[in-house]
mmCIF file of C-alpha atoms in Angstrom:
data_model
loop_
_atom_site.group_PDB
_atom_site.id
_atom_site.type_symbol
_atom_site.label_atom_id
_atom_site.label_comp_id
_atom_site.label_asym_id
_atom_site.label_seq_id
_atom_site.Cartn_x
_atom_site.Cartn_y
_atom_site.Cartn_z
ATOM 1 C CA MET A 1 30.425 -37.084 24.821
ATOM 2 C CA LYS A 2 30.633 -35.993 21.210
ATOM 3 C CA LYS A 3 26.851 -36.369 20.830
ATOM 4 C CA ILE A 4 26.294 -33.936 23.705
ATOM 5 C CA PHE A 5 28.373 -31.252 21.989
ATOM 6 C CA GLU A 6 26.498 -31.819 18.723
ATOM 7 C CA LYS A 7 23.114 -31.329 20.436
ATOM 8 C CA VAL A 8 24.031 -28.012 22.059
ATOM 9 C CA ASN A 9 22.773 -24.946 20.229
ATOM 10 C CA TRP A 10 25.885 -22.792 20.534
ATOM 11 C CA LYS A 11 24.146 -19.573 19.497
ATOM 12 C CA ILE A 12 21.659 -19.920 22.345
ATOM 13 C CA PHE A 13 24.443 -20.887 24.762
ATOM 14 C CA ASN A 14 26.412 -17.796 23.713
ATOM 15 C CA LEU A 15 23.288 -15.696 24.281
ATOM 16 C CA ALA A 16 22.839 -17.300 27.718
ATOM 17 C CA LEU A 17 26.372 -16.345 28.776
ATOM 18 C CA TRP A 18 25.864 -12.772 27.571
ATOM 19 C CA ILE A 19 22.574 -12.576 29.447
ATOM 20 C CA GLU A 20 24.345 -13.724 32.630
ATOM 21 C CA ILE A 21 27.059 -11.096 32.239
ATOM 22 C CA ILE A 22 24.527 -8.335 31.565
ATOM 23 C CA LEU A 23 22.323 -9.454 34.476
ATOM 24 C CA SER A 24 25.302 -9.194 36.807
ATOM 25 C CA TYR A 25 25.259 -5.422 36.269
ATOM 26 C CA PHE A 26 21.572 -5.066 37.092
ATOM 27 C CA LEU A 27 21.061 -7.564 39.921
ATOM 28 C CA PRO A 28 22.102 -6.416 43.380
ATOM 29 C CA PHE A 29 25.408 -7.570 44.800
ATOM 30 C CA ARG A 30 25.571 -9.754 47.876
ATOM 31 C CA ILE A 31 27.629 -8.233 50.660
ATOM 32 C CA VAL A 32 29.565 -10.634 52.891
ATOM 33 C CA ASN A 33 31.330 -9.487 56.080
ATOM 34 C CA ASP A 34 30.976 -5.804 55.061
ATOM 35 C CA SER A 35 34.114 -6.160 52.968
ATOM 36 C CA GLN A 36 33.375 -8.559 50.115
ATOM 37 C CA TYR A 37 30.878 -8.170 47.277
ATOM 38 C CA GLN A 38 29.631 -11.191 45.321
ATOM 39 C CA VAL A 39 28.270 -10.887 41.783
ATOM 40 C CA GLY A 40 26.215 -13.478 39.910
ATOM 41 C CA PHE A 41 22.965 -15.364 40.184
ATOM 42 C CA PRO A 42 22.240 -18.167 41.212
ATOM 43 C CA ILE A 43 25.928 -18.868 41.904
ATOM 44 C CA PRO A 44 28.323 -15.957 42.450
ATOM 45 C CA PHE A 45 31.140 -15.948 39.918
ATOM 46 C CA LEU A 46 32.919 -12.680 40.758
ATOM 47 C CA PHE A 47 34.162 -11.698 44.208
ATOM 48 C CA VAL A 48 35.401 -8.182 44.924
ATOM 49 C CA ASN A 49 37.056 -7.236 48.204
ATOM 50 C CA ALA A 50 36.455 -3.703 49.428
ATOM 51 C CA VAL A 51 39.946 -2.341 50.051
ATOM 52 C CA GLY A 52 41.259 1.141 50.577
ATOM 53 C CA PHE A 53 42.794 3.467 48.053
ATOM 54 C CA GLY A 54 46.178 2.632 46.623
ATOM 55 C CA ILE A 55 45.423 -1.038 45.880
ATOM 56 C CA SER A 56 44.541 -2.096 42.358
ATOM 57 C CA PRO A 57 40.955 -3.357 41.967
ATOM 58 C CA PHE A 58 42.262 -6.219 39.836
ATOM 59 C CA LEU A 59 44.280 -7.499 42.782
ATOM 60 C CA SER A 60 41.187 -7.494 44.998
ATOM 61 C CA MET A 61 39.029 -9.550 42.568
ATOM 62 C CA HIS A 62 38.519 -13.275 42.222
ATOM 63 C CA PHE A 63 36.816 -14.763 39.151
ATOM 64 C CA ASN A 64 35.152 -18.198 39.293
ATOM 65 C CA PRO A 65 34.752 -19.476 35.702
ATOM 66 C CA LEU A 66 32.855 -22.598 36.822
ATOM 67 C CA GLY A 67 30.218 -20.424 38.497
ATOM 68 C CA LEU A 68 29.798 -18.427 35.293
ATOM 69 C CA LEU A 69 29.563 -21.653 33.277
ATOM 70 C CA PHE A 70 26.941 -23.149 35.608
ATOM 71 C CA ASN A 71 24.900 -19.934 35.478
ATOM 72 C CA GLY A 72 25.154 -19.964 31.677
ATOM 73 C CA ILE A 73 23.956 -23.573 31.538
ATOM 74 C CA THR A 74 21.014 -22.717 33.813
ATOM 75 C CA ILE A 75 19.989 -19.781 31.617
ATOM 76 C CA TYR A 76 20.531 -21.940 28.500
ATOM 77 C CA PHE A 77 18.002 -24.513 29.728
ATOM 78 C CA LEU A 78 15.538 -21.758 30.617
ATOM 79 C CA LEU A 79 15.879 -20.263 27.126
ATOM 80 C CA ILE A 80 15.432 -23.671 25.462
ATOM 81 C CA PHE A 81 12.322 -24.284 27.587
ATOM 82 C CA MET A 82 10.861 -20.880 26.693
ATOM 83 C CA ILE A 83 11.577 -21.378 22.975
ATOM 84 C CA LYS A 84 9.892 -24.801 22.987
ATOM 85 C CA LEU A 85 6.944 -23.413 24.929
ATOM 86 C CA PHE A 86 6.602 -20.500 22.488
ATOM 87 C CA ARG A 87 6.783 -22.778 19.432
ATOM 88 C CA LYS A 88 4.205 -25.146 20.943
ATOM 89 C CA ASN A 89 1.710 -22.314 21.565
ATOM 90 C CA ALA A 90 2.308 -20.543 18.236
#
């Protein structure tokens, strides 16, 4: 297990998580049952219920940290692949 953590490039993983968070603002939300919005790609990690006025938005949200982590890992592998492909062709 320790060898896995030593092989991870933490700067690229940090970049992957930031890319996922920034992409969540630009990608369209998924609407479920006309009352719930899902944010995140490929796995939604933020769920927002459409409620009326007078209810705090923080009480109508659900955050899934495992979904964010999985999305970050997916983007991390894509970035590593693109870096290796770029270095091979350069």
